[in-house]
Structure formats: C-alpha cells, structure tokens
Amino acid sequence: MDMGVAAARVRRAAGGPSEAEVRADFPILSRELGGRPLAYLDNAATSQKPRQVLEAMRRFYERSNANVHRAIHALGEEATAAYEEARGKLRRFIGAASDGEIVFTRGTTESINLVASSWGGERLGPGDVVLLTEMEHHSDIVPWQLLRARRGFRLAAARVEDDGTLDLDSIRRNWDPGTKLVAVAHASNVLGTVNDVKALAALAHERGALILVDAAQSVPHMRIDVRDLDCDFLALSGHKAYGPMGIGALYGKEALLEAMPPWMGGGDMIRSVSFEESAWNDLPWKFEAGTPNVGGAVGLGAALDYADSLGLDWIAERELALSAYALARLGAMEGLALYGTAPDRCPVFSFNLGAVHAHDVAQYLDREGIAVRAGHHCAQPLMRRLGIPAAARASLAFYNTEEEIDRLALALEGASRFYA
Ligand code: PLP
C-alpha cells in the first residue's frame, strides 16, 4: 500500500471522522459531471460549504431575518445577537483580545482596502515605503498602488527565492528605513509557501514598522493566533474557510483601529450626525457602514464551529497527509514542473505540463470531472518572477481524497499524451 494512504488509514483508525463522514457534510461533493464524480481541487479559489453552514444560514433567514442594531423588535434583537455572536466566534477563532478588533468586511480584498484607505490614507506620504513581497495576490498590491497615486510613497517587494520562500536575512539586510508597513501573505495562493509572519512581525516592529497579514489562504488550514503572531492587521475571507461568499473580516489591534478614521460613511457607523459634523460609533461598528451581511456572518460563525468540531489539528494533519501524497504523485511525473518547494506549505500545487498551456490542461481535467484553476492566479508579478505566463493549480482541502489525487495524476498523464 502507498505510504500516504497507509498513514491516512492509521490516523483515521486512531480517531477523527472517517472520509465518508466528512464528505457527507458537503452535499456538492457527491455531484457527477458528465458521468464522472466531481473531484473538486480548486479550494484555494473558494472552499465548499458544509451543510452545517447552509442550515445555519437557512435557519437565520427562515426564523430571525431582520436588520441589525436598530430594531426594537424581537426579530431585530435576534438578528443583532446572531450577528454579534458570529463576531465573538471569529474573535475566539483567531485569538483576538476583544470583539472591537473584529471588523466584518466582504473579505480579504475589502479588508486590505480598508487599511490602505483609512490607515494608509493618513499615515503614508513621500519618503515612506510599504514593503510587499513578490508572491502577493493582486489584492495586496493594487490597493497600495491606488493609494500611492494619491499619497506619493514608495512600494517595494521582497524577493521570492527559487524554492518559493522569503529570505528573512535578505529582507533585514535590504530594509529601507522609510518602511512603515510590511504587507505580506501568510500563505501563497500559488506556491503554497507558508511565510514566517511571526518573525516578520518581530522584524517590522524592531524597525518601527507595522505588519499586515493577508491570511486568505492560511485561515482554512491552520490555527491562527493574532496575539501570538503579534500582527497589527490580519485580513481573511470566509468563503475560503468553508463559509459563505461575501463575508470576511479585518482584525486590527484596538489602539490602531481606534486611531484610524472611518473609511466608508453611512448608517450604523455614526454616533450622531448633523450637517455641521458627525461623530463616529465605537469599534468595530465605526468601520461597518450600512446594512452588513448578517446571514453571511451567521454562516461564517457556523463554518468556524464546523472547523472547530473537526479540530484544526486534525484538519492540518489530514491535509499534510494529502499533501505528501500529492507531492509524491505529482513530483514523480515526467515533464511536470511544480512551483514552490518550501518546507512549510499549505496544500496548494501549481504546475505546468511541459509546453501545454495551463488552460488546456485545466480543460482536459474538466472533461474528467476534475476542477482545477489555471491562469495567473491574480499574482502576475509572481508569474513574472517564475518566468511563466500561467500555471495550473490543484488546491486541496481536508475533504479531498487520495483517490482524487490518483485521478488527477492519471488525467495529467492522459493530457500529456493527448497534447504530445
Ligand atoms: N489574498 C490571497 C493570498 C488570495 O489567495 C486571495 C484570493 O484568492 C485574496 C487575497 C483575495 O481574497 P478575496 O477575493 O476573498 O477578497
């Protein structure tokens, strides 16, 4: 028996849910496409949602739907309680000190734009530097470029080494004294690299800078403790972590959020309004203008409960076994170039198959019922660094199976022959 499969069976025998039990929680995984069972390997784009999330949202809309914070009726109170309860769940999930540090947003993109606009809009100017890395997603590049056009600071990008890691010593050596913020992905959506953001936070603080962590790709896979990491801001998306789309959050240290101006104006974010002046609400509502995505927050809370019920350690262990299996299967394939070999990785595998275009690879796999992503993955500077126009990407979650990885490998062999 293959070592990866053997390890998975031993672990299941030692406790934790079975493969069938976990997969039964995700109705979509039992779909067939063109007569073939779906193998969903596009989890880095968005994860699937367990029925516990779907049921929580359905319950909310069927029983408690009302607007929050303003109503003096029972449903309004229920909706407000459900919304704020979800905030508390997220606060505990990432180890924040208070609910005031958890701002609900549409997701990682909006969270980073919030920091750029509100914090950066006041704090950055000529002579200042925002340090990114070559592996950033466009959502951690473009908001800073938009702000740079208004505020005239500089953007720098730390080099990605050939194995897909960042070299902390080189970042230290090349440190620009004007650096005010390091904005970095916790895990790369292309290379899978998990960056040592705790060490980066220590370096940034030692040099008088802040750090923003883009946790879009890490939250689904590992235990995050914002106080242990000592990050100043952390951005996340619910839909990549088994929750619904359109909900995510910004974590920010309370003192920083307190000192920042609102970034959007409207209902709920004010204490008082007159035509002469307005006063802002307390944290976190100061940053939540307008009707929030209450149903989404409820769904996110249910997703966090679900992950907790499996156990973050179990999830990490299961994904480690799947990753080892995928690396062994894909690594052994002739003509397949894998990008990113960092020792600390999340289960994301980007590759090219000889000279076959990544889109053709993805289309071939789609005909086999296998969903992968292909393209630049919203990381064009990284594609340039790797010297490729595009890559195909298989990204796993704990509900994937060794059998699906076998199907991927077999289909890739088929594609290789087909396009030869
Ligand atoms: N950052 C990383 C590393 C990502 O992978 C993604 C999405 O793929 C984002 C940010 C943006 O997330 P969202 O589209 O949910 O805002």
Short mmCIF file of C-alpha atoms and ligand atoms in Angstrom, two decimals:
data_model
loop_
_atom_site.label_atom_id
_atom_site.label_comp_id
_atom_site.label_asym_id
_atom_site.label_seq_id
_atom_site.Cartn_x
_atom_site.Cartn_y
_atom_site.Cartn_z
CA MET A 1 0.00 0.00 0.00
CA ASP A 2 1.17 3.52 -0.73
CA MET A 3 2.66 5.26 2.33
CA GLY A 4 0.30 8.26 2.11
CA VAL A 5 -2.80 6.07 2.06
CA ALA A 6 -1.43 3.92 4.86
CA ALA A 7 -0.76 6.97 7.03
CA ALA A 8 -4.26 8.30 6.43
CA ARG A 9 -5.86 4.98 7.42
CA VAL A 10 -3.78 4.67 10.56
CA ARG A 11 -4.75 8.16 11.62
CA ARG A 12 -8.42 7.54 10.95
CA ALA A 13 -8.24 4.37 12.99
CA ALA A 14 -6.71 6.43 15.80
CA GLY A 15 -9.67 8.81 15.90
CA GLY A 16 -11.33 11.61 13.97
CA PRO A 17 -14.12 11.32 11.43
CA SER A 18 -13.93 8.92 8.51
CA GLU A 19 -13.52 10.14 4.95
CA ALA A 20 -17.13 9.19 4.19
CA GLU A 21 -18.44 11.06 7.26
CA VAL A 22 -16.59 14.25 6.34
CA ARG A 23 -17.61 14.12 2.70
CA ALA A 24 -21.25 13.55 3.63
CA ASP A 25 -21.18 17.01 5.24
CA PHE A 26 -20.54 18.59 1.82
CA PRO A 27 -23.51 17.85 -0.47
CA ILE A 28 -21.79 19.28 -3.54
CA LEU A 29 -19.02 16.68 -3.36
CA SER A 30 -21.45 13.96 -4.43
CA ARG A 31 -22.18 15.65 -7.75
CA GLU A 32 -21.34 13.99 -11.03
CA LEU A 33 -20.21 15.96 -14.05
CA GLY A 34 -20.60 14.39 -17.48
CA GLY A 35 -20.99 11.00 -15.84
CA ARG A 36 -17.85 11.35 -13.73
CA PRO A 37 -17.73 12.07 -10.00
CA LEU A 38 -16.64 15.61 -9.21
CA ALA A 39 -13.09 15.93 -7.88
CA TYR A 40 -13.05 19.46 -6.51
CA LEU A 41 -9.43 20.60 -6.39
CA ASP A 42 -10.00 24.36 -6.55
CA ASN A 43 -10.23 25.05 -2.84
CA ALA A 44 -7.81 27.97 -2.87
CA ALA A 45 -10.28 29.86 -5.07
CA THR A 46 -13.17 29.01 -2.78
CA SER A 47 -13.83 26.10 -0.46
CA GLN A 48 -17.03 24.09 -0.46
CA LYS A 49 -19.54 24.70 2.33
CA PRO A 50 -20.75 22.03 4.73
CA ARG A 51 -24.48 21.57 5.26
CA GLN A 52 -24.00 22.91 8.84
CA VAL A 53 -23.25 26.32 7.25
CA LEU A 54 -26.09 26.09 4.75
CA GLU A 55 -28.53 25.09 7.52
CA ALA A 56 -27.43 27.90 9.85
CA MET A 57 -28.00 30.46 7.10
CA ARG A 58 -31.33 28.94 6.15
CA ARG A 59 -32.40 28.98 9.82
CA PHE A 60 -31.40 32.61 10.11
CA TYR A 61 -33.37 33.67 7.03
CA GLU A 62 -36.37 31.49 7.90
CA ARG A 63 -36.62 32.49 11.56
CA SER A 64 -34.66 35.58 12.53
CA ASN A 65 -34.11 37.77 9.46
CA ALA A 66 -34.25 41.47 10.33
CA ASN A 67 -31.86 44.39 10.18
CA VAL A 68 -29.37 44.70 13.00
CA HIS A 69 -28.60 47.24 15.71
CA ARG A 70 -31.60 49.47 15.01
CA ALA A 71 -34.76 47.46 15.60
CA ILE A 72 -36.65 47.43 18.87
CA HIS A 73 -38.50 44.26 17.97
CA ALA A 74 -37.80 40.63 18.73
CA LEU A 75 -36.51 39.66 15.32
CA GLY A 76 -34.19 42.66 15.21
CA GLU A 77 -32.79 41.64 18.57
CA GLU A 78 -32.35 38.04 17.44
CA ALA A 79 -30.59 39.15 14.26
CA THR A 80 -28.32 41.50 16.19
CA ALA A 81 -27.49 38.78 18.70
CA ALA A 82 -26.73 36.31 15.87
CA TYR A 83 -24.50 38.85 14.10
CA GLU A 84 -22.56 39.77 17.22
CA GLU A 85 -22.31 36.14 18.27
CA ALA A 86 -20.62 35.40 14.94
CA ARG A 87 -18.15 38.19 15.67
CA GLY A 88 -17.37 36.64 19.04
CA LYS A 89 -16.77 33.26 17.37
CA LEU A 90 -14.31 34.78 14.93
CA ARG A 91 -12.61 36.71 17.73
CA ARG A 92 -12.05 33.47 19.66
CA PHE A 93 -11.08 31.57 16.50
CA ILE A 94 -8.17 33.90 15.75
CA GLY A 95 -7.33 34.75 19.34
CA ALA A 96 -8.10 38.49 19.23
CA ALA A 97 -8.36 40.36 22.52
CA SER A 98 -11.80 41.93 22.02
CA ASP A 99 -14.77 41.97 19.67
CA GLY A 100 -13.91 45.58 18.85
CA GLU A 101 -10.88 44.28 16.98
CA ILE A 102 -13.01 42.27 14.54
CA VAL A 103 -14.45 44.32 11.67
CA PHE A 104 -16.71 42.41 9.31
CA THR A 105 -15.99 43.10 5.64
CA ARG A 106 -16.77 41.39 2.35
CA GLY A 107 -13.45 39.58 2.55
CA THR A 108 -9.69 39.89 2.33
CA THR A 109 -9.77 42.34 -0.56
CA GLU A 110 -12.06 44.75 1.22
CA SER A 111 -10.10 44.39 4.47
CA ILE A 112 -6.83 45.37 2.80
CA ASN A 113 -8.52 48.26 1.01
CA LEU A 114 -9.86 49.40 4.38
CA VAL A 115 -6.37 49.51 5.89
CA ALA A 116 -4.90 51.21 2.82
CA SER A 117 -7.61 53.83 2.69
CA SER A 118 -8.03 54.54 6.41
CA TRP A 119 -4.62 53.86 7.97
CA GLY A 120 -2.51 54.49 4.88
CA GLY A 121 -4.56 57.49 3.77
CA GLU A 122 -3.41 59.33 6.88
CA ARG A 123 -0.03 57.76 7.66
CA LEU A 124 1.77 57.34 4.34
CA GLY A 125 3.49 60.02 2.32
CA PRO A 126 6.67 60.89 0.42
CA GLY A 127 9.73 59.09 1.82
CA ASP A 128 7.65 56.23 3.22
CA VAL A 129 7.77 52.66 1.97
CA VAL A 130 5.25 49.83 2.01
CA LEU A 131 7.11 46.54 1.74
CA LEU A 132 5.27 43.79 -0.14
CA THR A 133 6.66 40.52 -1.47
CA GLU A 134 6.88 39.12 -4.98
CA MET A 135 4.32 36.47 -4.04
CA GLU A 136 1.48 38.85 -3.16
CA HIS A 137 -2.01 38.44 -4.58
CA HIS A 138 -3.20 41.47 -6.57
CA SER A 139 -5.45 42.37 -3.65
CA ASP A 140 -2.33 43.13 -1.60
CA ILE A 141 -0.72 45.13 -4.40
CA VAL A 142 -3.34 47.20 -6.20
CA PRO A 143 -4.88 48.93 -3.13
CA TRP A 144 -1.39 50.21 -2.29
CA GLN A 145 -0.84 51.39 -5.86
CA LEU A 146 -4.13 53.27 -5.81
CA LEU A 147 -3.10 54.95 -2.58
CA ARG A 148 0.43 55.62 -3.83
CA ALA A 149 -1.05 57.65 -6.69
CA ARG A 150 -2.65 59.93 -4.09
CA ARG A 151 -0.02 59.94 -1.35
CA GLY A 152 3.29 59.58 -3.17
CA PHE A 153 5.05 56.91 -1.09
CA ARG A 154 7.09 54.02 -2.48
CA LEU A 155 6.28 50.34 -2.89
CA ALA A 156 8.99 47.72 -2.55
CA ALA A 157 8.75 43.95 -2.97
CA ALA A 158 10.85 41.39 -1.12
CA ARG A 159 12.33 38.80 -3.45
CA VAL A 160 10.93 35.28 -3.58
CA GLU A 161 13.75 32.72 -3.56
CA ASP A 162 13.86 29.89 -6.10
CA ASP A 163 12.29 27.42 -3.67
CA GLY A 164 9.35 29.79 -3.14
CA THR A 165 10.41 31.09 0.27
CA LEU A 166 11.26 34.54 1.59
CA ASP A 167 14.76 35.10 2.93
CA LEU A 168 14.42 36.95 6.21
CA ASP A 169 18.11 37.80 6.36
CA SER A 170 17.92 39.40 2.96
CA ILE A 171 14.80 41.34 4.00
CA ARG A 172 16.70 42.51 7.09
CA ARG A 173 19.77 43.48 5.06
CA ASN A 174 17.74 45.36 2.45
CA TRP A 175 15.46 47.07 4.94
CA ASP A 176 14.62 50.62 3.90
CA PRO A 177 14.46 52.91 6.95
CA GLY A 178 11.40 54.57 5.41
CA THR A 179 9.40 51.33 5.71
CA LYS A 180 6.16 51.98 7.58
CA LEU A 181 4.30 48.79 6.78
CA VAL A 182 5.05 45.23 5.74
CA ALA A 183 2.06 43.73 3.92
CA VAL A 184 2.55 40.03 3.32
CA ALA A 185 0.63 36.86 2.52
CA HIS A 186 0.62 34.34 5.33
CA ALA A 187 0.36 31.61 2.68
CA SER A 188 0.88 31.97 -1.05
CA ASN A 189 -2.07 31.06 -3.26
CA VAL A 190 0.37 29.92 -5.97
CA LEU A 191 3.41 28.43 -4.24
CA GLY A 192 1.72 27.17 -1.12
CA THR A 193 4.57 28.67 0.92
CA VAL A 194 3.63 29.48 4.50
CA ASN A 195 5.61 32.54 5.47
CA ASP A 196 7.04 33.03 8.93
CA VAL A 197 4.88 36.05 9.66
CA LYS A 198 5.72 35.89 13.36
CA ALA A 199 9.38 36.51 12.57
CA LEU A 200 8.43 39.17 10.02
CA ALA A 201 6.25 40.88 12.62
CA ALA A 202 9.16 40.90 15.07
CA LEU A 203 11.45 42.38 12.42
CA ALA A 204 8.91 45.01 11.38
CA HIS A 205 8.32 46.05 14.99
CA GLU A 206 12.04 46.14 15.77
CA ARG A 207 12.38 48.64 12.88
CA GLY A 208 9.34 50.71 13.88
CA ALA A 209 7.00 49.42 11.15
CA LEU A 210 3.63 47.69 11.29
CA ILE A 211 2.66 44.43 9.65
CA LEU A 212 -0.49 43.45 7.78
CA VAL A 213 -1.00 39.72 7.23
CA ASP A 214 -3.10 38.51 4.30
CA ALA A 215 -4.50 35.33 5.80
CA ALA A 216 -6.84 34.44 2.92
CA GLN A 217 -5.01 31.16 2.28
CA SER A 218 -3.90 30.30 5.81
CA VAL A 219 -7.08 30.56 7.87
CA PRO A 220 -8.68 27.49 6.22
CA HIS A 221 -5.69 25.29 7.01
CA MET A 222 -4.08 26.17 10.31
CA ARG A 223 -4.62 27.56 13.78
CA ILE A 224 -4.06 31.30 13.80
CA ASP A 225 -3.46 33.31 16.92
CA VAL A 226 -3.14 37.00 16.14
CA ARG A 227 -1.66 37.76 19.54
CA ASP A 228 0.97 35.07 19.19
CA LEU A 229 1.84 36.29 15.68
CA ASP A 230 1.74 39.85 17.03
CA CYS A 231 0.41 41.12 13.69
CA ASP A 232 -1.10 44.58 13.59
CA PHE A 233 -3.70 43.80 10.94
CA LEU A 234 -4.92 40.50 9.54
CA ALA A 235 -7.30 40.10 6.61
CA LEU A 236 -9.38 37.00 5.89
CA SER A 237 -12.20 35.70 3.66
CA GLY A 238 -14.98 33.46 4.95
CA HIS A 239 -15.60 31.75 1.61
CA LYS A 240 -12.15 30.15 1.55
CA ALA A 241 -12.69 28.78 5.06
CA TYR A 242 -15.89 26.74 4.45
CA GLY A 243 -18.12 29.80 4.98
CA PRO A 244 -20.30 31.71 2.54
CA MET A 245 -19.16 34.28 -0.01
CA GLY A 246 -19.40 37.99 0.69
CA ILE A 247 -18.24 37.87 4.31
CA GLY A 248 -14.78 38.19 5.80
CA ALA A 249 -13.03 40.30 8.33
CA LEU A 250 -10.27 42.65 9.24
CA TYR A 251 -8.54 42.10 12.55
CA GLY A 252 -6.73 45.16 13.83
CA LYS A 253 -5.12 45.96 17.15
CA GLU A 254 -7.57 48.05 19.09
CA ALA A 255 -5.32 51.07 19.58
CA LEU A 256 -4.64 51.22 15.83
CA LEU A 257 -8.28 50.90 14.83
CA GLU A 258 -9.23 53.47 17.48
CA ALA A 259 -6.84 56.00 15.94
CA MET A 260 -7.97 55.37 12.35
CA PRO A 261 -10.70 57.40 10.65
CA PRO A 262 -13.75 55.65 9.19
CA TRP A 263 -13.31 54.68 5.57
CA MET A 264 -16.93 54.46 4.43
CA GLY A 265 -19.67 56.69 5.68
CA GLY A 266 -23.31 55.80 6.17
CA GLY A 267 -25.73 54.26 8.61
CA ASP A 268 -24.57 52.44 11.74
CA MET A 269 -21.04 53.83 11.76
CA ILE A 270 -22.05 57.08 13.46
CA ARG A 271 -22.92 58.18 16.97
CA SER A 272 -24.54 61.42 15.80
CA VAL A 273 -24.94 63.32 12.53
CA SER A 274 -25.69 66.95 11.79
CA PHE A 275 -25.00 68.96 8.66
CA GLU A 276 -22.11 70.61 10.51
CA GLU A 277 -20.40 67.49 11.77
CA SER A 278 -20.75 63.84 12.66
CA ALA A 279 -19.31 61.70 15.45
CA TRP A 280 -18.29 58.09 14.99
CA ASN A 281 -19.59 54.94 16.57
CA ASP A 282 -17.41 52.73 18.79
CA LEU A 283 -15.28 49.93 17.43
CA PRO A 284 -15.88 47.87 15.42
CA TRP A 285 -19.07 49.49 14.07
CA LYS A 286 -17.14 52.66 13.12
CA PHE A 287 -15.90 50.63 10.14
CA GLU A 288 -19.18 48.92 9.28
CA ALA A 289 -21.26 51.46 7.37
CA GLY A 290 -24.61 50.32 6.04
CA THR A 291 -26.51 47.08 6.43
CA PRO A 292 -23.98 44.31 6.98
CA ASN A 293 -24.08 40.77 5.61
CA VAL A 294 -25.80 39.31 8.66
CA GLY A 295 -26.71 35.99 7.05
CA GLY A 296 -23.13 35.68 5.83
CA ALA A 297 -21.74 36.34 9.31
CA VAL A 298 -24.05 33.66 10.72
CA GLY A 299 -22.78 31.27 8.05
CA LEU A 300 -19.18 32.16 8.83
CA GLY A 301 -19.79 31.54 12.53
CA ALA A 302 -21.19 28.10 11.63
CA ALA A 303 -18.15 27.42 9.44
CA LEU A 304 -15.81 28.21 12.32
CA ASP A 305 -17.85 25.95 14.62
CA TYR A 306 -17.57 23.23 11.98
CA ALA A 307 -13.80 23.60 11.70
CA ASP A 308 -13.56 23.55 15.48
CA SER A 309 -15.69 20.40 15.64
CA LEU A 310 -13.23 18.63 13.34
CA GLY A 311 -10.31 20.22 15.13
CA LEU A 312 -7.76 22.49 13.48
CA ASP A 313 -5.06 19.98 14.33
CA TRP A 314 -7.00 17.19 12.65
CA ILE A 315 -7.52 19.38 9.56
CA ALA A 316 -3.82 20.25 9.42
CA GLU A 317 -2.79 16.63 9.87
CA ARG A 318 -5.20 15.32 7.24
CA GLU A 319 -4.06 17.96 4.77
CA LEU A 320 -0.43 17.18 5.50
CA ALA A 321 -1.04 13.54 4.60
CA LEU A 322 -2.89 14.55 1.42
CA SER A 323 -0.10 16.97 0.52
CA ALA A 324 2.58 14.34 0.99
CA TYR A 325 0.59 12.02 -1.24
CA ALA A 326 0.06 14.70 -3.91
CA LEU A 327 3.72 15.71 -3.82
CA ALA A 328 4.80 12.09 -4.26
CA ARG A 329 2.34 11.54 -7.14
CA LEU A 330 2.95 14.82 -8.97
CA GLY A 331 6.66 15.01 -8.16
CA ALA A 332 7.20 11.66 -9.89
CA MET A 333 5.56 12.75 -13.15
CA GLU A 334 7.85 13.29 -16.08
CA GLY A 335 7.56 16.68 -17.74
CA LEU A 336 5.60 18.24 -14.90
CA ALA A 337 7.12 21.42 -13.42
CA LEU A 338 5.95 22.10 -9.85
CA TYR A 339 6.35 25.61 -8.45
CA GLY A 340 7.23 26.05 -4.79
CA THR A 341 9.07 23.53 -2.68
CA ALA A 342 9.14 25.35 0.66
CA PRO A 343 9.33 23.06 3.68
CA ASP A 344 6.33 24.77 5.30
CA ARG A 345 3.43 24.72 2.84
CA CYS A 346 -0.32 24.65 2.62
CA PRO A 347 -1.95 22.19 0.21
CA VAL A 348 -1.62 24.23 -2.99
CA PHE A 349 0.20 22.80 -6.02
CA SER A 350 0.85 24.94 -9.08
CA PHE A 351 2.36 23.30 -12.10
CA ASN A 352 2.83 23.23 -15.83
CA LEU A 353 2.82 20.17 -18.02
CA GLY A 354 5.67 20.58 -20.48
CA ALA A 355 4.74 23.19 -23.07
CA VAL A 356 0.99 22.58 -22.80
CA HIS A 357 -0.85 25.77 -21.90
CA ALA A 358 -2.29 25.72 -18.38
CA HIS A 359 -5.77 26.47 -19.75
CA ASP A 360 -5.62 23.41 -21.99
CA VAL A 361 -4.56 21.29 -19.02
CA ALA A 362 -7.47 22.61 -16.93
CA GLN A 363 -9.91 21.99 -19.78
CA TYR A 364 -8.70 18.44 -20.22
CA LEU A 365 -9.08 17.82 -16.48
CA ASP A 366 -12.54 19.37 -16.51
CA ARG A 367 -13.66 16.77 -19.03
CA GLU A 368 -12.58 14.18 -16.47
CA GLY A 369 -14.68 15.82 -13.76
CA ILE A 370 -11.61 17.35 -12.06
CA ALA A 371 -11.86 21.03 -11.13
CA VAL A 372 -8.54 22.90 -11.02
CA ARG A 373 -7.73 26.53 -11.74
CA ALA A 374 -5.44 27.85 -14.46
CA GLY A 375 -4.10 31.28 -15.24
CA HIS A 376 -2.05 33.89 -13.41
CA HIS A 377 -3.93 33.36 -10.14
CA CYS A 378 -4.12 37.12 -9.51
CA ALA A 379 -0.36 37.07 -8.96
CA GLN A 380 1.11 38.46 -12.17
CA PRO A 381 4.32 39.76 -10.56
CA LEU A 382 4.95 36.24 -9.21
CA MET A 383 4.31 34.72 -12.65
CA ARG A 384 6.93 37.12 -14.00
CA ARG A 385 9.34 36.12 -11.23
CA LEU A 386 8.80 32.45 -12.12
CA GLY A 387 9.21 33.25 -15.83
CA ILE A 388 5.87 31.73 -16.84
CA PRO A 389 2.70 33.26 -18.27
CA ALA A 390 0.38 30.95 -16.33
CA ALA A 391 0.15 27.76 -14.31
CA ALA A 392 -2.46 25.16 -13.47
CA ARG A 393 -3.21 24.79 -9.78
CA ALA A 394 -4.66 21.96 -7.73
CA SER A 395 -5.55 23.07 -4.23
CA LEU A 396 -6.76 20.64 -1.60
CA ALA A 397 -8.94 20.63 1.47
CA PHE A 398 -9.34 18.02 4.20
CA TYR A 399 -12.35 16.52 2.38
CA ASN A 400 -10.31 15.57 -0.67
CA THR A 401 -9.08 12.03 -1.00
CA GLU A 402 -6.04 10.11 -2.15
CA GLU A 403 -8.26 8.62 -4.84
CA GLU A 404 -8.96 12.09 -6.24
CA ILE A 405 -5.24 12.76 -6.34
CA ASP A 406 -4.75 9.49 -8.22
CA ARG A 407 -7.41 10.60 -10.70
CA LEU A 408 -5.59 13.92 -11.12
CA ALA A 409 -2.28 12.18 -11.78
CA LEU A 410 -3.84 9.74 -14.26
CA ALA A 411 -5.66 12.53 -16.09
CA LEU A 412 -2.44 14.56 -16.28
CA GLU A 413 -0.73 11.58 -17.87
CA GLY A 414 -3.63 11.45 -20.31
CA ALA A 415 -3.30 15.17 -21.06
CA SER A 416 0.42 14.76 -21.59
CA ARG A 417 -0.22 12.05 -24.21
CA PHE A 418 -3.12 13.96 -25.75
CA TYR A 419 -1.11 17.14 -26.32
CA ALA A 420 2.15 15.36 -27.25
N1 PLP B 1 -5.02 37.05 -0.88
C1 PLP B 1 -4.77 35.80 -1.28
C2 PLP B 1 -3.46 35.18 -0.92
C3 PLP B 1 -5.72 35.11 -2.03
O1 PLP B 1 -5.46 33.86 -2.43
C4 PLP B 1 -6.96 35.74 -2.34
C5 PLP B 1 -7.96 35.06 -3.17
O2 PLP B 1 -7.68 34.14 -3.90
C6 PLP B 1 -7.17 37.03 -1.87
C7 PLP B 1 -6.19 37.66 -1.15
C8 PLP B 1 -8.44 37.75 -2.15
O3 PLP B 1 -9.49 37.15 -1.47
P1 PLP B 1 -10.99 37.62 -1.72
O4 PLP B 1 -11.22 37.53 -3.20
O5 PLP B 1 -11.81 36.63 -0.96
O6 PLP B 1 -11.12 39.00 -1.21
#
